[in-house]
Coordinates of C-alpha atoms in Angstrom, one line a residue:
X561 CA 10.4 2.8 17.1
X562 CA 8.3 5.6 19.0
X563 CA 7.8 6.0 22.0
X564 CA 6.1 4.0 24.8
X565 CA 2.7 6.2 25.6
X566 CA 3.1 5.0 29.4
X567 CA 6.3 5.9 29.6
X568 CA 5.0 9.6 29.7
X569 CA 5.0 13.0 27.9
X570 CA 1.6 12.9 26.2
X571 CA 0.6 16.5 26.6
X572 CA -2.6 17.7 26.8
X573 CA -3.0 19.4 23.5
X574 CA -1.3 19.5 19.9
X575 CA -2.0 21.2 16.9
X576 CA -3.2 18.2 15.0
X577 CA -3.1 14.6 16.3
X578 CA -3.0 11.4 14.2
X579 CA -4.7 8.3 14.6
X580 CA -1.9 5.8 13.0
X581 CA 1.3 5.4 11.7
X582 CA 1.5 4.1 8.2
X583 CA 3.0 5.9 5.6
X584 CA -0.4 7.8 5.2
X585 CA -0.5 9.5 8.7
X586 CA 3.4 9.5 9.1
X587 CA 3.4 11.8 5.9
X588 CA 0.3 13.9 6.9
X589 CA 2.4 14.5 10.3
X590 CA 5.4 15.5 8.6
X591 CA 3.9 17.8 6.2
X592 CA 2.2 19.7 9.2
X593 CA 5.3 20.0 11.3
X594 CA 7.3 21.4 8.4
X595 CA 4.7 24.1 8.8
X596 CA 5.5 24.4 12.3
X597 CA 2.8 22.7 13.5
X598 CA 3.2 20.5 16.9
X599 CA 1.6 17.2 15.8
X600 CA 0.9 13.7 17.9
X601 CA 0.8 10.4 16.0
X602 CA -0.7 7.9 18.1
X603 CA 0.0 3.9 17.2
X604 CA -2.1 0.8 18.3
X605 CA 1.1 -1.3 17.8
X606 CA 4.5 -1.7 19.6
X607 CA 6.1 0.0 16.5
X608 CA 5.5 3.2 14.6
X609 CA 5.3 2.4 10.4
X610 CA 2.1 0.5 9.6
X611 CA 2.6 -1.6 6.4
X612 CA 6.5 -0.3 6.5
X613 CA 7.7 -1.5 9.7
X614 CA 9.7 -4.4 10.1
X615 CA 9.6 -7.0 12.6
X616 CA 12.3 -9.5 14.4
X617 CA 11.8 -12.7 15.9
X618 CA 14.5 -15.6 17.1
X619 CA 17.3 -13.2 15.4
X620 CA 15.4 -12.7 12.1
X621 CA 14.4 -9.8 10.8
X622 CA 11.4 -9.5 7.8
X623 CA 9.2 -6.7 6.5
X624 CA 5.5 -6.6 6.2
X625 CA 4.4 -4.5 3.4
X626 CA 7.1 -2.8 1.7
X627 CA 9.1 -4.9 -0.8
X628 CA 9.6 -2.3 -3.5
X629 CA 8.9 1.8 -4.6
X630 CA 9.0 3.2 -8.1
X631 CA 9.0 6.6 -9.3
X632 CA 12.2 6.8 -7.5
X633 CA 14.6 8.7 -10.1
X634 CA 15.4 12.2 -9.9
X635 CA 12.8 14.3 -10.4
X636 CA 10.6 12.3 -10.3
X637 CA 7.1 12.8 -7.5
X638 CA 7.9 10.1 -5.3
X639 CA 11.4 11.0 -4.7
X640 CA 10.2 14.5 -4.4
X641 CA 8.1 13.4 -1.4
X642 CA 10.4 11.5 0.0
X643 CA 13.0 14.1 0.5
X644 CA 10.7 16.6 1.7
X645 CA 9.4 13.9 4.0
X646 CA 13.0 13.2 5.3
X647 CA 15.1 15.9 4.0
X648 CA 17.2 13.3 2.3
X649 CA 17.7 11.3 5.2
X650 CA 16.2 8.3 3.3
X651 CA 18.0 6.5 0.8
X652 CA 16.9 4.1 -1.9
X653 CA 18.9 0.9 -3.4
X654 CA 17.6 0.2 -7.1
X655 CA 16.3 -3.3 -7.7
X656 CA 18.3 -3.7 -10.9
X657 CA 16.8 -4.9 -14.3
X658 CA 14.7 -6.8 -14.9
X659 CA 12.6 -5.4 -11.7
X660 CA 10.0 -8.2 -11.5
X661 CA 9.5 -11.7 -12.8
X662 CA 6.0 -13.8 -13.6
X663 CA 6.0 -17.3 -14.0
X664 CA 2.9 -17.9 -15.5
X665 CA 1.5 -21.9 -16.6
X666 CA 6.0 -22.8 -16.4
X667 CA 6.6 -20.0 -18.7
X668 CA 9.0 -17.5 -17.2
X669 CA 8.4 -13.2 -18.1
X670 CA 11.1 -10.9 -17.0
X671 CA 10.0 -7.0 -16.5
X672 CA 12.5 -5.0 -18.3
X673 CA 12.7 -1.2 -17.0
X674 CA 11.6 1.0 -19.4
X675 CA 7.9 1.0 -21.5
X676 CA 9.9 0.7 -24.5
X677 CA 11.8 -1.8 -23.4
X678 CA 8.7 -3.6 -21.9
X679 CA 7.1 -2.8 -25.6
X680 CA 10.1 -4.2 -27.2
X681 CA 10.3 -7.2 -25.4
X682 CA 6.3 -8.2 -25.6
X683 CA 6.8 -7.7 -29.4
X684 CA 9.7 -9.9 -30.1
X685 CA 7.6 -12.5 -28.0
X686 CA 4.0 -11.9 -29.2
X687 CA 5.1 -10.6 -32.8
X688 CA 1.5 -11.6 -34.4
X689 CA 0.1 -9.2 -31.5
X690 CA 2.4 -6.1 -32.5
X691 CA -0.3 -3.5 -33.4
X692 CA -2.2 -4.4 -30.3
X693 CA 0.8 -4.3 -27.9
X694 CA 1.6 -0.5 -29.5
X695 CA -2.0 0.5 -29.3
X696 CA -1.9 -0.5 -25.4
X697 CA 1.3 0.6 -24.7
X698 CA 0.1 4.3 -26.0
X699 CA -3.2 3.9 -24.0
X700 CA -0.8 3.5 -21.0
X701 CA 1.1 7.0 -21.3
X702 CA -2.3 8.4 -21.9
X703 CA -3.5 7.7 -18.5
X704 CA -0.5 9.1 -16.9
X705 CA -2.6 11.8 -15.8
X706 CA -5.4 10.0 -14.6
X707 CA -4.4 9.1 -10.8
X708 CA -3.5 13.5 -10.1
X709 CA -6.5 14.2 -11.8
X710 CA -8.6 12.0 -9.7
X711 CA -6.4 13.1 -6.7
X712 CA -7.4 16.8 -7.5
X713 CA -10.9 15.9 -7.5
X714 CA -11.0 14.8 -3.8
X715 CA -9.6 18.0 -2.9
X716 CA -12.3 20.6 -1.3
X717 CA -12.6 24.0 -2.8
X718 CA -14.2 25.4 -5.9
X719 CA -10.8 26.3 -7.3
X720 CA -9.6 22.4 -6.6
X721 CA -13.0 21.5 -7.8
X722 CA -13.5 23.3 -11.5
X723 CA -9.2 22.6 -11.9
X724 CA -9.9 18.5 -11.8
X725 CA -13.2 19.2 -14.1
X726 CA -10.9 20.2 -16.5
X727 CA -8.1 17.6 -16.2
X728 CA -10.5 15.0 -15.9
X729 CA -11.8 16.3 -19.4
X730 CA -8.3 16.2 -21.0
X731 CA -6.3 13.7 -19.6
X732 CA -8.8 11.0 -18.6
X733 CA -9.3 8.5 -21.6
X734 CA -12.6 6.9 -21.8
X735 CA -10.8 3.4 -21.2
X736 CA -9.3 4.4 -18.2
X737 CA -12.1 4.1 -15.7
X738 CA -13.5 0.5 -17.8
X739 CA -12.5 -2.8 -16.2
X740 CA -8.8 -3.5 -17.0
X741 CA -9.5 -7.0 -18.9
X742 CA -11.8 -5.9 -21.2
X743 CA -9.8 -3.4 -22.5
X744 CA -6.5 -5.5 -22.7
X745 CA -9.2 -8.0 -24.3
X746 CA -9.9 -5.6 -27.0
X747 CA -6.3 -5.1 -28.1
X748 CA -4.8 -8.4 -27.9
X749 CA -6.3 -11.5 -28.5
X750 CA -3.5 -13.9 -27.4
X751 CA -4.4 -15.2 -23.4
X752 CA -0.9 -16.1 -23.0
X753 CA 0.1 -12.3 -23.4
X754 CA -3.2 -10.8 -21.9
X755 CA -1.9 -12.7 -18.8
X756 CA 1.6 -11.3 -19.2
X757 CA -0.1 -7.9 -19.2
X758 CA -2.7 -8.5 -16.2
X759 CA -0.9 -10.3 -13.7
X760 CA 0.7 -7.9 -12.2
X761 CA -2.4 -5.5 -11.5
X762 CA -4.5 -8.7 -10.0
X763 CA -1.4 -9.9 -7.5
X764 CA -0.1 -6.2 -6.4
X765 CA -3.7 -4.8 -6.1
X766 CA -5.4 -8.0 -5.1
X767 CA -8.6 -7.9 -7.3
X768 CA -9.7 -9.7 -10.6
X769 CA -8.9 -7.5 -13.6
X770 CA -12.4 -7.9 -14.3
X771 CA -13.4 -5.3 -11.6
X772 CA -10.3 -3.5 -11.6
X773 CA -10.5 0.0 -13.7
X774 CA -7.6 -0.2 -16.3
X775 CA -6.5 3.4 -15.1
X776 CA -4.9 1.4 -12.2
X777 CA -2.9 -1.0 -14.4
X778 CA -1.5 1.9 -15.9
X779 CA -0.6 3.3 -13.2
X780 CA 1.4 0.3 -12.1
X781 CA 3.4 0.8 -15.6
X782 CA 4.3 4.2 -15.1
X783 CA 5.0 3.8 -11.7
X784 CA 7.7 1.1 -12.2
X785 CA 9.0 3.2 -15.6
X786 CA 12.0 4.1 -14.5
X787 CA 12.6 1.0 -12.3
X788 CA 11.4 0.0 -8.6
X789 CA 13.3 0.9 -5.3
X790 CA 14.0 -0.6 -2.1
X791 CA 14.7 1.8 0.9
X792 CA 18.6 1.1 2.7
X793 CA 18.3 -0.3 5.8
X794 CA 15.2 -2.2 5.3
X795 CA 11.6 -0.8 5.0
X796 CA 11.6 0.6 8.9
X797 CA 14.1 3.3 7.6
X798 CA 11.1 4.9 6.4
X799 CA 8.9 5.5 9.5
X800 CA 12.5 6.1 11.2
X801 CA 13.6 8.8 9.0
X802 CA 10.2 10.5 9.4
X803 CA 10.8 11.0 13.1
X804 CA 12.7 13.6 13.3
X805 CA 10.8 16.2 11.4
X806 CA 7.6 15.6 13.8
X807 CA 9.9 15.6 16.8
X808 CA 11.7 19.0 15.7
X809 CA 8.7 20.9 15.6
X810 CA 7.9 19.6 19.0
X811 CA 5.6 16.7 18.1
X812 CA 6.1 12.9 18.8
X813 CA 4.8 9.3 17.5
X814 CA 3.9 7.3 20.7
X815 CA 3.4 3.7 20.0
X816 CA 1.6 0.9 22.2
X817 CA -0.8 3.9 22.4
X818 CA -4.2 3.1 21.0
X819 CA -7.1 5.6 20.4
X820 CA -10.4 4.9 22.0
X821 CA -12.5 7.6 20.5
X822 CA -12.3 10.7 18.1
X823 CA -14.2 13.6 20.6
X824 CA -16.4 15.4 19.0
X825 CA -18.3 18.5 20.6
X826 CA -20.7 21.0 20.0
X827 CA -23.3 19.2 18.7
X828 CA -26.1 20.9 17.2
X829 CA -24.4 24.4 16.6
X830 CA -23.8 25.5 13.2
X831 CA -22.0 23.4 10.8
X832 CA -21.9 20.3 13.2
X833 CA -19.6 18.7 16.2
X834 CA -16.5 19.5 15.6
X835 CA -13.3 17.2 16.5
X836 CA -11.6 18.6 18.7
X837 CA -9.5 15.5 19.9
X838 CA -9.0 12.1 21.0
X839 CA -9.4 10.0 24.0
X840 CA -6.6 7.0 24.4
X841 CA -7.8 4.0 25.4
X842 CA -6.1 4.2 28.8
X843 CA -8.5 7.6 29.5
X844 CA -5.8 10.3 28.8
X845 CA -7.8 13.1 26.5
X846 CA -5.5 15.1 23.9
X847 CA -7.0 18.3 22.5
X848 CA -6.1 19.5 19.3
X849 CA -8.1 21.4 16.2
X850 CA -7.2 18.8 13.5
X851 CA -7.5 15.4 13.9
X852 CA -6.5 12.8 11.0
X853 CA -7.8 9.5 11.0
X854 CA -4.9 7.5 9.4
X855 CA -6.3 3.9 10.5
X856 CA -8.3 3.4 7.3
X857 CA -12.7 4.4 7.0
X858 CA -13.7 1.8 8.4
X859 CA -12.1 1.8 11.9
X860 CA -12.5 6.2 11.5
X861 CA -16.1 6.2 10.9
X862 CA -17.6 2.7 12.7
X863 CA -15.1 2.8 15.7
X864 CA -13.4 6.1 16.7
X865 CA -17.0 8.0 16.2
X866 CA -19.3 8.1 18.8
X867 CA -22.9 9.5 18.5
X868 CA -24.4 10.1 15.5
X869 CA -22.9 8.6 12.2
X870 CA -20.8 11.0 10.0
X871 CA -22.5 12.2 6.4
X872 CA -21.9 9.6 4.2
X873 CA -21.0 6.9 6.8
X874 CA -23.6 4.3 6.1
X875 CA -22.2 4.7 2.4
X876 CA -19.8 2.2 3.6
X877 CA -22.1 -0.9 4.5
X878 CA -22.3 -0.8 0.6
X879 CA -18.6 -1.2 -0.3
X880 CA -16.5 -4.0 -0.8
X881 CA -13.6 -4.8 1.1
X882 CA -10.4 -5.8 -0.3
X883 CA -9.0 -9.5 -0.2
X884 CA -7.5 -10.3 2.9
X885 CA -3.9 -12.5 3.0
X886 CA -1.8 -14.5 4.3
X887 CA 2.1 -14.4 4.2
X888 CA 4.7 -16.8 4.8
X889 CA 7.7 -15.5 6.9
X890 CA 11.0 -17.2 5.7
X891 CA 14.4 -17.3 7.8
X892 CA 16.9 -19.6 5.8
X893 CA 20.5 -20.4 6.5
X894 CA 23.2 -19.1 4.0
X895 CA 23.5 -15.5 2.6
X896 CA 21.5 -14.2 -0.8
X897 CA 24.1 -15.4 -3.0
X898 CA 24.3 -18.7 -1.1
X899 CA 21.1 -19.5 -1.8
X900 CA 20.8 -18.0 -5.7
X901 CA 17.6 -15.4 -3.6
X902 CA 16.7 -12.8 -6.5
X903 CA 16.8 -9.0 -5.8
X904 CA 13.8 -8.4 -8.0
X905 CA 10.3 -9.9 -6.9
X906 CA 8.4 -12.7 -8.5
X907 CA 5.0 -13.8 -9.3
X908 CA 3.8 -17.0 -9.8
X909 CA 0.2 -18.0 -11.3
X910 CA -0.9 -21.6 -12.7
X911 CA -2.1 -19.4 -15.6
X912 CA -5.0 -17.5 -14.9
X913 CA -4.5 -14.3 -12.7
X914 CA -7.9 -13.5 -12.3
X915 CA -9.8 -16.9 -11.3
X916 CA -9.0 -17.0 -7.7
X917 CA -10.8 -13.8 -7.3
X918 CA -13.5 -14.3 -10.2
X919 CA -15.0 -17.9 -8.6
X920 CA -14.3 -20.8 -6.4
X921 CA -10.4 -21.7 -8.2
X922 CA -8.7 -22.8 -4.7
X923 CA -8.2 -21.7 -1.1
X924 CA -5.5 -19.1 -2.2
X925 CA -4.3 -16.8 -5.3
X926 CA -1.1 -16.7 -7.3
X927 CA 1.9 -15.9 -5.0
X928 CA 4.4 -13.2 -4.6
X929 CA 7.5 -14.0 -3.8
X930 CA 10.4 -11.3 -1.8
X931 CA 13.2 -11.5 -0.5
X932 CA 14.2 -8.3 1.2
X933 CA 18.4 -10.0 2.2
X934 CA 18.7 -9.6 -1.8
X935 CA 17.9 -6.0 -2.0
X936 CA 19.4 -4.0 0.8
X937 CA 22.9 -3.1 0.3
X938 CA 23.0 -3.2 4.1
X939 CA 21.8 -6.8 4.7
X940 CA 24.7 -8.8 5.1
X941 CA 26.6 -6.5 7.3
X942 CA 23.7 -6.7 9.4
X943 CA 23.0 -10.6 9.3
X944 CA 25.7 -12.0 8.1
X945 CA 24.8 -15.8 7.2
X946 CA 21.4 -15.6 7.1
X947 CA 18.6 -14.7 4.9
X948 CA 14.7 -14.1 4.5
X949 CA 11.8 -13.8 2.4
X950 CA 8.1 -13.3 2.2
X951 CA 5.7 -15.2 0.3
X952 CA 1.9 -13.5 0.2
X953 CA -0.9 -14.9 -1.7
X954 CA -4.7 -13.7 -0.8
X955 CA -7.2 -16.0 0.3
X956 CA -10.9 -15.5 0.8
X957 CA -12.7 -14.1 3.4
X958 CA -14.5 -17.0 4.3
X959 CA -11.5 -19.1 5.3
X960 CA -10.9 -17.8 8.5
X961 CA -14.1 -16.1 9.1
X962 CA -14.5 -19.2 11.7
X963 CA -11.6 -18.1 14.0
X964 CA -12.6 -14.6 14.0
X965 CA -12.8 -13.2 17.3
X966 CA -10.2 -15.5 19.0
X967 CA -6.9 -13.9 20.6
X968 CA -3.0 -14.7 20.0
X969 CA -2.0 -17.8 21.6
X970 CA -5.8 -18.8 22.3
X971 CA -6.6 -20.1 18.7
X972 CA -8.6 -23.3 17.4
X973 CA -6.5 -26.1 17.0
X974 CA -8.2 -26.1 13.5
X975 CA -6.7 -22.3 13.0
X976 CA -2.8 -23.9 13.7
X977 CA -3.9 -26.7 11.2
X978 CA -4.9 -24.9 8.6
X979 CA -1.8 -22.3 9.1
X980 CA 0.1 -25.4 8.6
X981 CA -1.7 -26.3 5.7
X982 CA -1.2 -23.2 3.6
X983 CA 2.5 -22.7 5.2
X984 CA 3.2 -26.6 3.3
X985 CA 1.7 -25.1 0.0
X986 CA 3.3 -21.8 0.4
X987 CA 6.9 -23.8 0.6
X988 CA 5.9 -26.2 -2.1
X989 CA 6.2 -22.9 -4.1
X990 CA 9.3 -21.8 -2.7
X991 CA 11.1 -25.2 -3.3
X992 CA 10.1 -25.6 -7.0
X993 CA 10.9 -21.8 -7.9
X994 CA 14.2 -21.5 -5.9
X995 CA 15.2 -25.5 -5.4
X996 CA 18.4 -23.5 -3.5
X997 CA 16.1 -23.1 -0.5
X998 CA 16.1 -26.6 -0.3
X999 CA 16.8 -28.0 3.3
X1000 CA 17.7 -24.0 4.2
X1001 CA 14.5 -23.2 5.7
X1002 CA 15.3 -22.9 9.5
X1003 CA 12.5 -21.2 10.4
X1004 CA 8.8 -20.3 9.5
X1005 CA 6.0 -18.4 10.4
X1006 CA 2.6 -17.7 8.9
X1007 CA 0.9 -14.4 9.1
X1008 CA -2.7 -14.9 8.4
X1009 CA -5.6 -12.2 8.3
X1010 CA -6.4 -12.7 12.1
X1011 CA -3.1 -11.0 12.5
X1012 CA -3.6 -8.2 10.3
X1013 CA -7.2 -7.1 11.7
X1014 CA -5.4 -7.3 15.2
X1015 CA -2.4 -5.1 14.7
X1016 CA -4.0 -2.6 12.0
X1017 CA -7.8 -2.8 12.9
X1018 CA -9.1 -2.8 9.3
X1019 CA -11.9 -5.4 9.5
X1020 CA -11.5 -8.8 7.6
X1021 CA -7.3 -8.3 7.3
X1022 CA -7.4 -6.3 3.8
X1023 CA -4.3 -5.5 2.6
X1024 CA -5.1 -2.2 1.2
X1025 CA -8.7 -1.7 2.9
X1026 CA -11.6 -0.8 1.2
X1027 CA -11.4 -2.2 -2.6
X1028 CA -9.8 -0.1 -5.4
X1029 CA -12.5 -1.1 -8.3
X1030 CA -14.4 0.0 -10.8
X1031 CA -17.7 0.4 -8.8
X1032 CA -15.3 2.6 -6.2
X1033 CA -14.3 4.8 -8.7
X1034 CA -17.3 5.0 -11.0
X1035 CA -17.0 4.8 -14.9
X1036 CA -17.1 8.3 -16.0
X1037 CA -20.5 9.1 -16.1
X1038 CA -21.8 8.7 -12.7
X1039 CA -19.9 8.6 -9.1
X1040 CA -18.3 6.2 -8.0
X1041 CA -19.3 4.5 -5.0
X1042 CA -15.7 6.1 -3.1
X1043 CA -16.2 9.7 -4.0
X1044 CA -17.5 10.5 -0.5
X1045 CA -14.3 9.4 1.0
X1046 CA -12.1 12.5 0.7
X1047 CA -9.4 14.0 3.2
X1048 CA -12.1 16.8 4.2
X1049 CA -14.6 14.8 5.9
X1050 CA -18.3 15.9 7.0
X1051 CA -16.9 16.2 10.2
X1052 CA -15.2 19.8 10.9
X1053 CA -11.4 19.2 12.1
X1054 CA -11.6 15.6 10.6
X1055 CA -9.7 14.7 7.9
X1056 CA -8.8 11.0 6.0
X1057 CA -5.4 10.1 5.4
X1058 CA -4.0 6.4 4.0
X1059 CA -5.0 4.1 1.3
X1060 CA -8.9 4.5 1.1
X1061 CA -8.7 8.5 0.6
X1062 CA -7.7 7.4 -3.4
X1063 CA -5.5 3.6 -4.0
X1064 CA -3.9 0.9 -2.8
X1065 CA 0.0 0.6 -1.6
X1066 CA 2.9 3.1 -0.5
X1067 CA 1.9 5.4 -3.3
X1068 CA -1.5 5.4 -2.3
X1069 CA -0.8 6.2 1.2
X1070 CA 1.7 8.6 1.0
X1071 CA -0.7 10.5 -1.8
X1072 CA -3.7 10.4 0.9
X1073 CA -1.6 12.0 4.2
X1074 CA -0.2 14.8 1.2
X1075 CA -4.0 15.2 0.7
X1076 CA -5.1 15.4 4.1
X1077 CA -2.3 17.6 5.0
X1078 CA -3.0 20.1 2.4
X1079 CA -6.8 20.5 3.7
X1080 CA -6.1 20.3 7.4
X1081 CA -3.8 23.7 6.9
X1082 CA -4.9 27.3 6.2
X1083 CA -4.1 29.2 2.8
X1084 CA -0.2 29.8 3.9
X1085 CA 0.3 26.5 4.8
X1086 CA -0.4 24.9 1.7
X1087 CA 1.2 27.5 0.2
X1088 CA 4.8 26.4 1.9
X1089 CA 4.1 22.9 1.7
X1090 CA 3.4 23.2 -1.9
X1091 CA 6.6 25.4 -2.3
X1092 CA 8.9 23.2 -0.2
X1093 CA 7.8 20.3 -2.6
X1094 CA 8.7 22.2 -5.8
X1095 CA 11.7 23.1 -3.6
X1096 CA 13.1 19.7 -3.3
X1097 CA 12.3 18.8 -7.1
X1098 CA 14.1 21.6 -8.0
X1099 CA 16.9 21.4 -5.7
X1100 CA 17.3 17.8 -4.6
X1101 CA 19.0 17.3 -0.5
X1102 CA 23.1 17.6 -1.2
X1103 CA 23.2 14.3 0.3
X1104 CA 22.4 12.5 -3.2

């Protein structure tokens, strides 16, 4: 999906060029060329989509990153964006109810769809914990404000600037921005139930709860309110869809196209170098006026910069990185039903959520199990027979840190051990929660965090990049130590997109290229873009 960069039509200058196709810079690109701007998106990998493409091998197909959406019903933002992203183009299948299951020390935990269903449920299970269950279920829809507000406040401008004062003031709870565990710790005193509560957040955001702020586990309950999503044709429907808008305003995505440097000039004169373009590793130079780096801080500021570091730059030597991963690729013979594969996703923990990433508890966390054949209505028509599934846990950094630096098909023998190692524990999993997969494994493969740093660049393999915690986003009285990183950087004609310009995931991403979009374009610009959004909410695509 793309276009081959060597097979021609690079042209010497855009509007705005993007370094990086994830859902971040694929929505920056869009929201540009729907204001008629020409835009390039250039990809390091053979495929356009980041975390949301999907990949075949040996007649399988699996996907990397996406294995559900939520605020998905009508009306609501994320549906919003994605039918301005894709003018309808893209449709979602709902996962059904219950959404998600935990299996947590043998004891299973379907999530119902609905907080008061979710509150409901918790309460006829936890009865002696009622009052504290209300009391955090009420804290929850008071923080529904907190991720805009915060999103506001990353936005340039004195206007953008005195607006997320006061939302901050009003709508951000003093709990929001503590460490998630102490403040579920406070209302319920029951473990079995503070686990219920926290499992979620330390598996889907890959962090102890401990460092996590609580804003973000509330954000994963309103996310999910009204149910979780999967996209129709598997998760590269979404960078697919997203084509065509960049292409109609003349643009393209060119994949197997990797950028060497961000070109900066004019230093010295006032208000600094400006970008002004990028130089592709094969020595083709692209002019444009706005460049967005889409490829995470890291790789913007340490690699694609030359000269001089950015403002804030050596900020990030004193940031943590997110946990890296490993998943466990799963082709098995016999359809969904065949094999008795869920359509909602589980989670499975020997109890405690957080000790993997608090201390030395084993080589790798809880796991999250998806199977991607049981959601899409489209599967079977496409493979009929055949299934597959993900399983990701996190490990820590240190586990592979001896292989780092090796190539593909060049590894240790020590690296293909230890792949086989975790693959065994990884299926030891699979075979006790789903004994139907049994003997229908036909084919393996495990994706480690070697993989990851080669295809997306962020150092170490993170999963979402630099990490989302409470010494990122500060507590409420002082900054936090992310507050630098915002879609206007020090640079002039540089701008952030993706997961570190806020948080973590497809709602994260998509939030940061809306974000860099909005700054990269003058006064009438944002004004349509912001229009065209309240268009679409208003007057969803005919197609639905």
């Amino acid at each position: 999906m793309g276009r081959p960069s060597g097979a021609g039509g690079v042209a010497e200058a855009y509007d705005a060029v993007v370094v990086g196709s994830g859902a971040g810079g694929l929505t920056a690109a869009v929201c540009l060329a729907r204001q008629g701007r020409r835009v390039a998106v250039f990809e390091r990998h053979y495929t356009a989509g980041g975390y949301t493409h999907a990949y075949r091998r040996r007649g399988w197909e699996w996907d990397v990153g996406i294995h559900y959406v939520g605020q998905l019903g009508k009306g609501e933002p994320v549906r919003v964006l994605s039918d301005y992203l894709t003018g309808g183009a893209l449709e979602w299948a709902p996962l059904g109810d219950p959404y998600d299951e935990y299996r947590i020390a043998g004891e299973d935990h379907p999530v119902a769809v609905g907080l008061d269903a979710q509150q409901a449920a918790l309460i006829a299970r936890f009865p002696a914990e009622r009052d504290g269950v209300r009391e955090l279920f009420a804290l929850i829809r008071r923080c529904r404000a907190v991720l805009p507000a915060l999103a506001l406040g990353r936005l340039s401008g004195p206007v953008a600037r005195r607006l997320a004062r006061i939302l901050r003031t009003v709508a951000v709870p003093p709990e929001a921005l503590r460490p998630a565990r102490e403040v579920v710790e406070e209302k319920v005193r029951d473990e079995r139930l503070r686990q219920v509560l926290l499992t979620q957040s330390a598996l889907l955001l890959a962090d102890s709860t401990r460092r996590l702020p609580f804003f973000l586990l509330a954000v994963l309950f309103e996310h999910f309110r009204t149910g979780a999503w999967y996209p129709v044709g598997g998760s590269a429907a979404i960078a697919r869809a997203m084509l065509g808008p960049i292409r109609e305003a003349g643009g393209e995505v060119f994949v197997r196209a990797p950028v060497a440097r961000i070109v900066r000039d004019g230093e010295g004169v006032r208000g600094g170098a400006r970008a002004t373009g990028v130089v592709l590793a094969d020595g083709t130079r692209v002019r444009a006026p706005v460049v967005v780096g889409a490829a995470g801080a890291h790789h913007t500021y340490r690699t694609l910069l030359p000269g001089p570091p950015a403002a804030g730059a050596e900020r990030l030597d004193g940031m943590r990185r997110g946990f890296p991963f490993v998943v466990l690729f799963l082709g098995l013979d016999g359809t969904p039903g065949e094999l008795g594969l869920p359509r909602h996703n589980m989670m499975v923990t020997e109890g405690d959520c957080d000790a993997f990433f608090d201390g030395p508890a084993g080589r790798v966390s809880g796991c999250f199990l998806s199977f991607s054949c049981a959601k899409d209505p489209t599967w079977e028509a496409r493979h009929p027979g055949r299934s597959t599934g993900e399983i990701l846990a996190y490990v820590r950094p240190d586990l592979f840190a001896p292989f780092h630096g090796s190539r593909p098909r060049h590894r240790d023998p020590a690296y293909l051990r230890l792949k086989d190692e975790l693959s065994a524990e990884l299926l030891a999993v699979l075979h006790r929660r789903l004994p139907g997969t049994r003997g229908r494994v036909a084919y393996h493969e495990l994706g480690t965090p070697l993989s990851a740093e080669h295809f997306t660049g962020w150092p170490g393999g993170s999963l979402y990049g630099l990490a989302k915690d409470v010494a990122a986003f500060g507590d409420g009285r002082g900054p936090g130590l992310a507050d630098w990183i915002r879609p206007r950087t020090g640079v002039p004609g540089l701008y952030l997109a993706g997961q570190d310009c806020l948080a973590g995931g497809f709602l994260g991403a998509v939030t940061g290229g809306l974000l860099a979009a909005h700054e990269a374009l003058d006064g009438r610009g944002r004004a349509r873009l912001w229009a065209g959004l309240l268009g679409h909410g208003v007057r969803p695509p005919a197609s639905r």
